[in-house]
Amino acid sequence: EEEMEEDVEGWHQLYPGHIPTSPLQKALLAAGSAVMALYDPYRHDMVAVLGETTGCLALPNLRDKMKNHPEGYRILRERPCIRLSTLDMARLQGLPDGTLGREYVRFLENNKVSPDTRMPPKFVDDEELAYVIQRYREVHDLMHTLLGMPTNMLGEVVVKWFEAIQTGLPMCVLGAAFGPVRLSTRKLQVLATELVPWAIRSGLSASCVLNVYYEQRWEQPVESLREELGIFPPP
């Protein structure tokens, strides 16, 4: 098996789980995963593949933003991971209401999601950029917490608009553009008149959300972190 991995045009595995792919293979994976992700936005595996195969311009840009920021640089150097194994859930549950840690755990519980369901990267041909997209995935639930958005279709679309503006990742742009096709007229109206304009304004005004060492901010009130980042209060 290892010999086979070495065979793809003399490429090799750059990190555990890495699958070397040619540009054509990436294009085919991107097209296939885009169709599947648009058909069913809850296919997180397809959304993940799309993010990795189309992020070649956005990911280096995000990494540079992290490198040029003291907190972001520390994250790149120390490579923290947000997993159930690294979270002290009991401590987070014991934090006061309104703190990032308490609201994050509340978000996980209310929406029955777990940070462990995020897929590890496979198709990014650079070990450091693979960490950047992994980190982006891990802080996605924290974006929901910061933006006060549930994991329903409406909430996901709003978060994707914010992330699209923030990261420039094509999959976020696609999710933002095509996510709303399944919403009712009433929800579309709320989305178009209130939520999307707020998400875009916040995405433009906020500093890079990957430059926050969230693990060291659990005690910080969500409102103060919003203010610090430049995210406007949710409508």
mmCIF file of C-alpha atoms in Angstrom:
data_model
loop_
_atom_site.group_PDB
_atom_site.id
_atom_site.type_symbol
_atom_site.label_atom_id
_atom_site.label_comp_id
_atom_site.label_asym_id
_atom_site.label_seq_id
_atom_site.Cartn_x
_atom_site.Cartn_y
_atom_site.Cartn_z
ATOM 1 C CA GLU A 1 0.000 0.000 0.000
ATOM 2 C CA GLU A 2 2.797 2.405 0.881
ATOM 3 C CA GLU A 3 4.426 1.778 -2.488
ATOM 4 C CA MET A 4 1.157 2.700 -4.172
ATOM 5 C CA GLU A 5 1.054 5.990 -2.280
ATOM 6 C CA GLU A 6 4.551 6.785 -3.479
ATOM 7 C CA ASP A 7 3.417 6.126 -7.047
ATOM 8 C CA VAL A 8 1.194 9.166 -7.658
ATOM 9 C CA GLU A 9 3.649 11.105 -9.806
ATOM 10 C CA GLY A 10 6.359 10.544 -7.219
ATOM 11 C CA TRP A 11 4.326 12.304 -4.501
ATOM 12 C CA HIS A 12 4.097 10.960 -0.985
ATOM 13 C CA GLN A 13 2.021 11.261 2.152
ATOM 14 C CA LEU A 14 2.686 14.603 3.881
ATOM 15 C CA TYR A 15 0.744 13.889 7.089
ATOM 16 C CA PRO A 16 -1.325 10.968 8.457
ATOM 17 C CA GLY A 17 -4.406 10.445 6.282
ATOM 18 C CA HIS A 18 -3.092 12.579 3.378
ATOM 19 C CA ILE A 19 -4.143 11.329 -0.079
ATOM 20 C CA PRO A 20 -1.948 12.763 -2.880
ATOM 21 C CA THR A 21 -4.053 13.874 -5.872
ATOM 22 C CA SER A 22 -3.251 15.401 -9.255
ATOM 23 C CA PRO A 23 -4.854 18.719 -10.322
ATOM 24 C CA LEU A 24 -7.285 16.777 -12.550
ATOM 25 C CA GLN A 25 -8.290 14.498 -9.696
ATOM 26 C CA LYS A 26 -8.805 17.579 -7.504
ATOM 27 C CA ALA A 27 -11.024 19.152 -10.177
ATOM 28 C CA LEU A 28 -13.122 15.972 -10.438
ATOM 29 C CA LEU A 29 -13.399 15.709 -6.650
ATOM 30 C CA ALA A 30 -14.381 19.389 -6.472
ATOM 31 C CA ALA A 31 -17.074 19.020 -9.136
ATOM 32 C CA GLY A 32 -18.531 15.848 -7.646
ATOM 33 C CA SER A 33 -18.496 17.118 -4.080
ATOM 34 C CA ALA A 34 -20.002 20.473 -5.155
ATOM 35 C CA VAL A 35 -22.965 18.720 -6.745
ATOM 36 C CA MET A 36 -23.485 16.522 -3.678
ATOM 37 C CA ALA A 37 -23.024 19.392 -1.212
ATOM 38 C CA LEU A 38 -25.540 21.567 -3.063
ATOM 39 C CA TYR A 39 -27.989 18.680 -3.249
ATOM 40 C CA ASP A 40 -27.631 17.978 0.467
ATOM 41 C CA PRO A 41 -25.862 20.706 2.510
ATOM 42 C CA TYR A 42 -25.796 18.360 5.500
ATOM 43 C CA ARG A 43 -23.362 16.040 3.705
ATOM 44 C CA HIS A 44 -20.460 17.419 5.749
ATOM 45 C CA ASP A 45 -18.048 14.962 4.138
ATOM 46 C CA MET A 46 -18.779 16.408 0.680
ATOM 47 C CA VAL A 47 -18.583 19.976 1.954
ATOM 48 C CA ALA A 48 -15.209 19.047 3.480
ATOM 49 C CA VAL A 49 -13.835 17.571 0.245
ATOM 50 C CA LEU A 50 -15.026 20.644 -1.648
ATOM 51 C CA GLY A 51 -13.235 22.906 0.832
ATOM 52 C CA GLU A 52 -9.951 21.058 0.454
ATOM 53 C CA THR A 53 -9.965 20.703 -3.320
ATOM 54 C CA THR A 54 -10.890 24.345 -4.011
ATOM 55 C CA GLY A 55 -9.056 26.138 -1.220
ATOM 56 C CA CYS A 56 -5.704 26.477 -2.990
ATOM 57 C CA LEU A 57 -5.801 30.303 -3.073
ATOM 58 C CA ALA A 58 -7.704 31.024 0.112
ATOM 59 C CA LEU A 59 -5.747 28.711 2.425
ATOM 60 C CA PRO A 60 -2.268 30.276 1.913
ATOM 61 C CA ASN A 61 -3.900 33.668 2.383
ATOM 62 C CA LEU A 62 -5.437 32.550 5.704
ATOM 63 C CA ARG A 63 -2.145 31.051 6.826
ATOM 64 C CA ASP A 64 -0.361 34.360 6.113
ATOM 65 C CA LYS A 65 -2.977 36.227 8.158
ATOM 66 C CA MET A 66 -2.257 33.854 11.041
ATOM 67 C CA LYS A 67 1.517 34.160 10.649
ATOM 68 C CA ASN A 68 1.329 37.955 10.794
ATOM 69 C CA HIS A 69 -0.712 38.039 14.000
ATOM 70 C CA PRO A 70 0.772 37.246 17.440
ATOM 71 C CA GLU A 71 -2.126 35.048 18.598
ATOM 72 C CA GLY A 72 -2.561 33.433 15.169
ATOM 73 C CA TYR A 73 1.165 32.711 14.990
ATOM 74 C CA ARG A 74 1.046 30.976 18.374
ATOM 75 C CA ILE A 75 -1.856 28.808 17.158
ATOM 76 C CA LEU A 76 0.135 27.797 14.061
ATOM 77 C CA ARG A 77 3.145 26.974 16.221
ATOM 78 C CA GLU A 78 1.329 25.112 19.017
ATOM 79 C CA ARG A 79 -1.349 23.461 16.813
ATOM 80 C CA PRO A 80 -4.162 23.188 19.378
ATOM 81 C CA CYS A 81 -7.105 20.876 18.561
ATOM 82 C CA ILE A 82 -10.722 21.222 19.646
ATOM 83 C CA ARG A 83 -11.943 17.700 20.405
ATOM 84 C CA LEU A 84 -13.918 16.059 23.174
ATOM 85 C CA SER A 85 -10.607 14.532 24.327
ATOM 86 C CA THR A 86 -9.000 17.989 24.666
ATOM 87 C CA LEU A 87 -12.021 19.803 26.155
ATOM 88 C CA ASP A 88 -12.675 19.804 29.894
ATOM 89 C CA MET A 89 -16.457 19.600 29.501
ATOM 90 C CA ALA A 90 -17.188 19.657 33.223
ATOM 91 C CA ARG A 91 -15.198 22.879 33.643
ATOM 92 C CA LEU A 92 -16.879 24.498 30.639
ATOM 93 C CA GLN A 93 -20.335 23.505 31.922
ATOM 94 C CA GLY A 94 -19.477 25.105 35.262
ATOM 95 C CA LEU A 95 -18.593 28.502 33.752
ATOM 96 C CA PRO A 96 -21.033 31.412 34.177
ATOM 97 C CA ASP A 97 -23.788 31.924 31.600
ATOM 98 C CA GLY A 98 -22.716 34.193 28.775
ATOM 99 C CA THR A 99 -19.079 33.075 28.762
ATOM 100 C CA LEU A 100 -17.687 31.590 25.541
ATOM 101 C CA GLY A 101 -17.063 28.173 27.134
ATOM 102 C CA ARG A 102 -20.522 27.883 28.677
ATOM 103 C CA GLU A 103 -22.336 29.061 25.541
ATOM 104 C CA TYR A 104 -20.218 26.788 23.319
ATOM 105 C CA VAL A 105 -21.147 23.719 25.396
ATOM 106 C CA ARG A 106 -24.782 24.870 25.407
ATOM 107 C CA PHE A 107 -24.618 25.140 21.603
ATOM 108 C CA LEU A 108 -23.193 21.590 21.327
ATOM 109 C CA GLU A 109 -25.878 20.211 23.668
ATOM 110 C CA ASN A 110 -28.860 22.086 22.180
ATOM 111 C CA ASN A 111 -27.955 21.149 18.615
ATOM 112 C CA LYS A 112 -26.731 17.639 19.492
ATOM 113 C CA VAL A 113 -23.407 18.145 17.716
ATOM 114 C CA SER A 114 -19.894 17.083 18.669
ATOM 115 C CA PRO A 115 -16.553 18.612 17.690
ATOM 116 C CA ASP A 116 -15.371 15.067 16.930
ATOM 117 C CA THR A 117 -17.542 14.793 13.804
ATOM 118 C CA ARG A 118 -15.268 17.160 11.839
ATOM 119 C CA MET A 119 -13.405 15.303 9.093
ATOM 120 C CA PRO A 120 -9.593 15.361 9.211
ATOM 121 C CA PRO A 121 -8.068 16.846 6.039
ATOM 122 C CA LYS A 122 -7.017 14.455 3.249
ATOM 123 C CA PHE A 123 -6.492 16.308 -0.023
ATOM 124 C CA VAL A 124 -4.480 19.401 0.989
ATOM 125 C CA ASP A 125 -0.920 19.002 -0.322
ATOM 126 C CA ASP A 126 0.778 21.008 2.384
ATOM 127 C CA GLU A 127 0.991 19.958 5.996
ATOM 128 C CA GLU A 128 0.664 23.475 7.438
ATOM 129 C CA LEU A 129 -2.293 24.366 5.176
ATOM 130 C CA ALA A 130 -3.920 21.075 6.200
ATOM 131 C CA TYR A 131 -3.785 22.333 9.787
ATOM 132 C CA VAL A 132 -5.289 25.695 8.740
ATOM 133 C CA ILE A 133 -8.362 24.023 7.188
ATOM 134 C CA GLN A 134 -8.623 21.666 10.156
ATOM 135 C CA ARG A 135 -8.593 24.664 12.485
ATOM 136 C CA TYR A 136 -11.219 26.409 10.361
ATOM 137 C CA ARG A 137 -13.451 23.331 10.714
ATOM 138 C CA GLU A 138 -12.899 23.136 14.449
ATOM 139 C CA VAL A 139 -13.848 26.767 15.050
ATOM 140 C CA HIS A 140 -16.974 26.500 12.834
ATOM 141 C CA ASP A 141 -19.151 25.636 15.847
ATOM 142 C CA LEU A 142 -17.603 28.567 17.703
ATOM 143 C CA MET A 143 -18.731 30.801 14.819
ATOM 144 C CA HIS A 144 -22.281 29.588 15.456
ATOM 145 C CA THR A 145 -21.796 30.441 19.140
ATOM 146 C CA LEU A 146 -20.348 33.894 18.449
ATOM 147 C CA LEU A 147 -22.986 34.715 15.843
ATOM 148 C CA GLY A 148 -25.793 33.255 17.953
ATOM 149 C CA MET A 149 -26.986 31.033 15.094
ATOM 150 C CA PRO A 150 -28.534 27.532 15.398
ATOM 151 C CA THR A 151 -27.519 24.626 13.125
ATOM 152 C CA ASN A 152 -30.735 24.687 11.096
ATOM 153 C CA MET A 153 -30.619 25.630 7.411
ATOM 154 C CA LEU A 154 -31.164 29.332 8.129
ATOM 155 C CA GLY A 155 -28.389 29.425 10.733
ATOM 156 C CA GLU A 156 -25.958 27.519 8.505
ATOM 157 C CA VAL A 157 -26.536 29.886 5.584
ATOM 158 C CA VAL A 158 -25.924 32.938 7.789
ATOM 159 C CA VAL A 159 -22.702 31.445 9.210
ATOM 160 C CA LYS A 160 -21.572 30.498 5.679
ATOM 161 C CA TRP A 161 -22.045 34.112 4.492
ATOM 162 C CA PHE A 162 -19.937 35.314 7.414
ATOM 163 C CA GLU A 163 -17.274 32.655 6.751
ATOM 164 C CA ALA A 164 -17.275 33.310 2.994
ATOM 165 C CA ILE A 165 -16.469 36.982 3.584
ATOM 166 C CA GLN A 166 -13.930 36.081 6.290
ATOM 167 C CA THR A 167 -12.051 33.243 4.578
ATOM 168 C CA GLY A 168 -12.692 33.540 0.837
ATOM 169 C CA LEU A 169 -13.017 29.732 0.747
ATOM 170 C CA PRO A 170 -15.041 28.832 -2.374
ATOM 171 C CA MET A 171 -17.091 26.224 -0.515
ATOM 172 C CA CYS A 172 -18.349 28.902 1.893
ATOM 173 C CA VAL A 173 -19.287 31.084 -1.062
ATOM 174 C CA LEU A 174 -21.182 28.169 -2.636
ATOM 175 C CA GLY A 175 -22.923 27.367 0.646
ATOM 176 C CA ALA A 176 -23.892 31.003 1.063
ATOM 177 C CA ALA A 177 -25.185 31.296 -2.500
ATOM 178 C CA PHE A 178 -27.051 28.008 -2.862
ATOM 179 C CA GLY A 179 -27.993 27.176 0.721
ATOM 180 C CA PRO A 180 -31.113 29.385 0.640
ATOM 181 C CA VAL A 181 -32.771 27.448 -2.229
ATOM 182 C CA ARG A 182 -34.487 25.173 0.284
ATOM 183 C CA LEU A 183 -35.847 27.877 2.577
ATOM 184 C CA SER A 184 -39.443 29.052 2.742
ATOM 185 C CA THR A 185 -40.382 32.480 1.382
ATOM 186 C CA ARG A 186 -40.773 33.912 4.880
ATOM 187 C CA LYS A 187 -37.336 32.695 5.932
ATOM 188 C CA LEU A 188 -35.829 33.968 2.685
ATOM 189 C CA GLN A 189 -37.267 37.379 3.428
ATOM 190 C CA VAL A 190 -35.709 37.475 6.910
ATOM 191 C CA LEU A 191 -32.456 36.200 5.419
ATOM 192 C CA ALA A 192 -32.309 38.789 2.631
ATOM 193 C CA THR A 193 -33.445 41.807 4.623
ATOM 194 C CA GLU A 194 -31.820 41.211 8.015
ATOM 195 C CA LEU A 195 -29.528 38.244 8.492
ATOM 196 C CA VAL A 196 -27.346 38.242 5.373
ATOM 197 C CA PRO A 197 -26.657 42.011 5.438
ATOM 198 C CA TRP A 198 -25.676 41.656 9.115
ATOM 199 C CA ALA A 199 -23.457 38.616 8.372
ATOM 200 C CA ILE A 200 -21.722 40.456 5.511
ATOM 201 C CA ARG A 201 -21.202 43.626 7.561
ATOM 202 C CA SER A 202 -19.830 41.563 10.448
ATOM 203 C CA GLY A 203 -17.610 39.466 8.169
ATOM 204 C CA LEU A 204 -16.109 42.608 6.645
ATOM 205 C CA SER A 205 -15.626 44.453 9.913
ATOM 206 C CA ALA A 206 -14.365 41.529 12.006
ATOM 207 C CA SER A 207 -10.684 40.715 12.340
ATOM 208 C CA CYS A 208 -9.664 37.202 11.201
ATOM 209 C CA VAL A 209 -11.525 34.667 13.360
ATOM 210 C CA LEU A 210 -8.674 32.158 13.033
ATOM 211 C CA ASN A 211 -6.452 34.499 15.047
ATOM 212 C CA VAL A 212 -8.268 33.815 18.309
ATOM 213 C CA TYR A 213 -6.868 31.172 20.663
ATOM 214 C CA TYR A 214 -10.374 30.119 21.719
ATOM 215 C CA GLU A 215 -9.088 27.501 24.165
ATOM 216 C CA GLN A 216 -7.604 30.328 26.245
ATOM 217 C CA ARG A 217 -10.726 32.485 26.025
ATOM 218 C CA TRP A 218 -13.357 30.166 27.513
ATOM 219 C CA GLU A 219 -13.960 32.532 30.453
ATOM 220 C CA GLN A 220 -14.406 35.587 28.234
ATOM 221 C CA PRO A 221 -18.030 36.743 27.787
ATOM 222 C CA VAL A 222 -19.304 36.118 24.241
ATOM 223 C CA GLU A 223 -20.366 39.777 23.985
ATOM 224 C CA SER A 224 -16.892 41.064 24.830
ATOM 225 C CA LEU A 225 -15.276 38.702 22.302
ATOM 226 C CA ARG A 226 -17.775 39.879 19.672
ATOM 227 C CA GLU A 227 -16.832 43.470 20.402
ATOM 228 C CA GLU A 228 -13.121 42.672 20.357
ATOM 229 C CA LEU A 229 -13.411 40.980 16.964
ATOM 230 C CA GLY A 230 -15.769 43.586 15.497
ATOM 231 C CA ILE A 231 -18.863 41.399 15.073
ATOM 232 C CA PHE A 232 -22.100 43.373 15.298
ATOM 233 C CA PRO A 233 -24.764 42.110 17.767
ATOM 234 C CA PRO A 234 -27.136 39.630 16.036
ATOM 235 C CA PRO A 235 -30.388 41.237 14.810
#
